Tab-separated table of C-alpha atoms in Angstrom:
chain	number	residue	atom	x	y	z
Q	1108	MET	CA	-0.042	-0.027	0.146
Q	1109	SER	CA	1.370	3.354	-0.997
Q	1110	THR	CA	1.077	6.245	1.543
Q	1111	ARG	CA	2.301	9.885	1.278
Q	1112	THR	CA	5.445	10.531	3.435
Q	1113	THR	CA	4.313	13.944	4.395
Q	1114	SER	CA	2.227	14.619	7.503
Q	1115	ARG	CA	-1.473	15.384	7.406
Q	1116	SER	CA	-0.687	18.983	8.635
Q	1117	GLN	CA	1.935	19.383	5.740
Q	1118	ASP	CA	-0.531	18.283	3.179
Q	1119	GLU	CA	-3.325	20.564	4.559
Q	1120	LYS	CA	-0.827	23.429	4.325
Q	1121	THR	CA	0.000	22.490	0.679
Q	1122	VAL	CA	-3.613	22.514	-0.322
Q	1123	ARG	CA	-4.208	25.772	1.592
Q	1124	ASP	CA	-1.351	27.238	-0.345
Q	1125	TRP	CA	-3.268	26.258	-3.522
Q	1126	GLY	CA	-5.943	28.725	-2.309
Q	1127	PHE	CA	-8.277	26.499	-0.400
Q	1128	SER	CA	-9.034	27.906	3.051
Q	1129	HIS	CA	-11.242	25.413	5.003
Q	1130	VAL	CA	-10.276	21.882	5.908
Q	1131	PHE	CA	-12.591	18.943	6.751
Q	1132	THR	CA	-12.102	15.191	6.893
Q	1133	TRP	CA	-14.334	12.176	6.309
Q	1134	THR	CA	-13.821	8.524	5.385
Q	1135	ASP	CA	-14.721	6.501	2.345
Q	1136	GLY	CA	-14.659	2.653	2.405
Q	1137	PRO	CA	-13.257	0.333	-0.146
Q	1138	HIS	CA	-15.038	0.580	-3.514
Q	1139	ALA	CA	-17.092	3.567	-2.431
Q	1140	HIS	CA	-19.030	4.867	-5.420
Q	1141	TYR	CA	-20.338	8.410	-6.050
Q	1142	GLN	CA	-23.014	8.411	-8.940
Q	1143	PRO	CA	-22.644	11.257	-11.518
Q	1144	HIS	CA	-22.889	14.658	-9.867
Q	1145	ALA	CA	-21.512	18.103	-10.110
Q	1146	HIS	CA	-20.409	20.874	-7.675
Q	1147	SER	CA	-21.114	24.563	-7.937
Q	1148	GLY	CA	-17.366	25.450	-7.438
Q	1149	LEU	CA	-13.938	24.023	-8.398
Q	1150	THR	CA	-13.094	20.819	-6.506
Q	1151	THR	CA	-9.705	19.355	-5.953
Q	1152	HIS	CA	-8.446	16.068	-4.503
Q	1153	LEU	CA	-5.061	15.263	-3.041
Q	1154	ILE	CA	-4.635	11.582	-2.727
Q	1155	ARG	CA	-2.640	10.551	0.325
Q	1156	ARG	CA	-3.258	6.807	0.271
Q	1157	GLY	CA	-5.052	4.297	-2.012
Q	1158	SER	CA	-6.484	5.359	-5.295
Q	1159	MET	CA	-9.471	7.068	-6.832
Q	1160	THR	CA	-10.996	6.588	-10.276
Q	1161	VAL	CA	-12.875	9.467	-12.132
Q	1162	THR	CA	-14.907	9.605	-15.228
Q	1163	TYR	CA	-16.757	12.504	-16.795
Q	1164	PRO	CA	-19.951	10.766	-18.273
Q	1165	ARG	CA	-21.030	13.739	-20.338
Q	1166	ASP	CA	-17.852	13.974	-22.295
Q	1167	ALA	CA	-18.046	12.981	-26.001
Q	1168	SER	CA	-15.892	9.930	-25.356
Q	1169	PRO	CA	-15.934	9.271	-21.654
Q	1170	THR	CA	-12.875	7.372	-20.136
Q	1171	LYS	CA	-11.952	6.308	-16.703
Q	1172	GLU	CA	-8.735	7.531	-15.183
Q	1173	THR	CA	-7.260	6.107	-11.861
Q	1174	PHE	CA	-5.060	8.401	-9.699
Q	1175	GLY	CA	-2.810	7.205	-6.974
Q	1176	VAL	CA	-0.879	8.696	-4.015
Q	1177	GLY	CA	0.359	12.103	-4.475
Q	1178	ALA	CA	-1.956	13.062	-7.348
Q	1179	ARG	CA	-3.822	16.201	-7.452
Q	1180	VAL	CA	-7.202	15.941	-9.264
Q	1181	ASP	CA	-9.154	19.059	-10.128
Q	1182	VAL	CA	-12.689	18.937	-11.350
Q	1183	PRO	CA	-14.010	22.282	-12.744
Q	1184	ALA	CA	-17.127	23.900	-11.410
Q	1185	GLY	CA	-20.367	22.360	-12.908
Q	1186	LYS	CA	-18.579	19.345	-14.456
Q	1187	VAL	CA	-20.488	16.198	-14.067
Q	1188	HIS	CA	-18.287	13.442	-12.798
Q	1189	GLU	CA	-18.462	9.902	-11.280
Q	1190	VAL	CA	-15.932	8.563	-8.746
Q	1191	TRP	CA	-14.888	5.218	-7.316
Q	1192	MET	CA	-12.470	4.583	-4.566
Q	1193	GLY	CA	-10.033	1.772	-4.899
Q	1194	ASP	CA	-9.512	-1.513	-2.890
Q	1195	GLU	CA	-8.258	0.266	0.158
Q	1196	GLY	CA	-10.968	2.811	0.324
Q	1197	MET	CA	-9.984	6.353	0.923
Q	1198	PRO	CA	-10.762	7.079	4.507
Q	1199	GLY	CA	-8.760	10.279	4.882
Q	1200	ASN	CA	-6.874	9.625	1.652
Q	1201	TYR	CA	-7.711	12.624	-0.396
Q	1202	ALA	CA	-8.271	16.357	-0.249
Q	1203	TRP	CA	-11.643	17.469	-1.578
Q	1204	SER	CA	-12.211	21.153	-1.874
Q	1205	GLN	CA	-14.819	23.262	-3.478
Q	1206	ALA	CA	-15.246	27.078	-4.060
Q	1207	VAL	CA	-18.278	28.298	-2.132
Q	1208	TRP	CA	-19.441	31.853	-2.417
Q	1209	GLY	CA	-16.453	32.408	-4.561
Q	1210	ARG	CA	-14.004	31.152	-1.910
Q	1211	PRO	CA	-12.202	27.776	-2.231
Q	1212	ILE	CA	-12.918	25.265	0.539
Q	1213	LEU	CA	-10.697	22.171	0.994
Q	1214	LEU	CA	-11.621	18.808	2.374
Q	1215	LEU	CA	-8.556	16.798	3.236
Q	1216	VAL	CA	-9.261	13.245	3.985
Q	1217	ILE	CA	-6.548	11.140	5.671
Q	1218	LEU	CA	-6.537	7.508	6.682
Q	1219	GLU	CA	-5.186	7.045	10.121
Q	1220	SER	CA	-4.848	3.254	10.543
C-alpha cells in the first residue's frame, strides 16, 4: 500500500497554499462509489493513500482515469463526474475542496490506521 510520506498537517498546508481555506475530513470505504454529480465550484483532491478513479460521463468519449498517491485531481465547477474509491478505500486519503461563495474550500481526508 502506498502512502504519502508527508504529514497530514503538511498536506493541509500544501492545499491551503493552492488557495483553499477550509479543511474537513471524512472516510470512504473500499469501493465507495459516487454516482454522476457536479459541484457549484472548483473541487480538488489530493490523494494521500489508496486510489481514486474518475470519469466524466457527459464527455463526448468518456474514459475512466485512476489516480494514486500524491496525485492532485481538479474537477471544474459544474462538470459532471463519477468517482470510485480503490480496494483500500480512501478514508482520509484525499483532499476535496470546493469554491463556495467564490471562496475555495478544502476537504482533506486522511487515513489514520
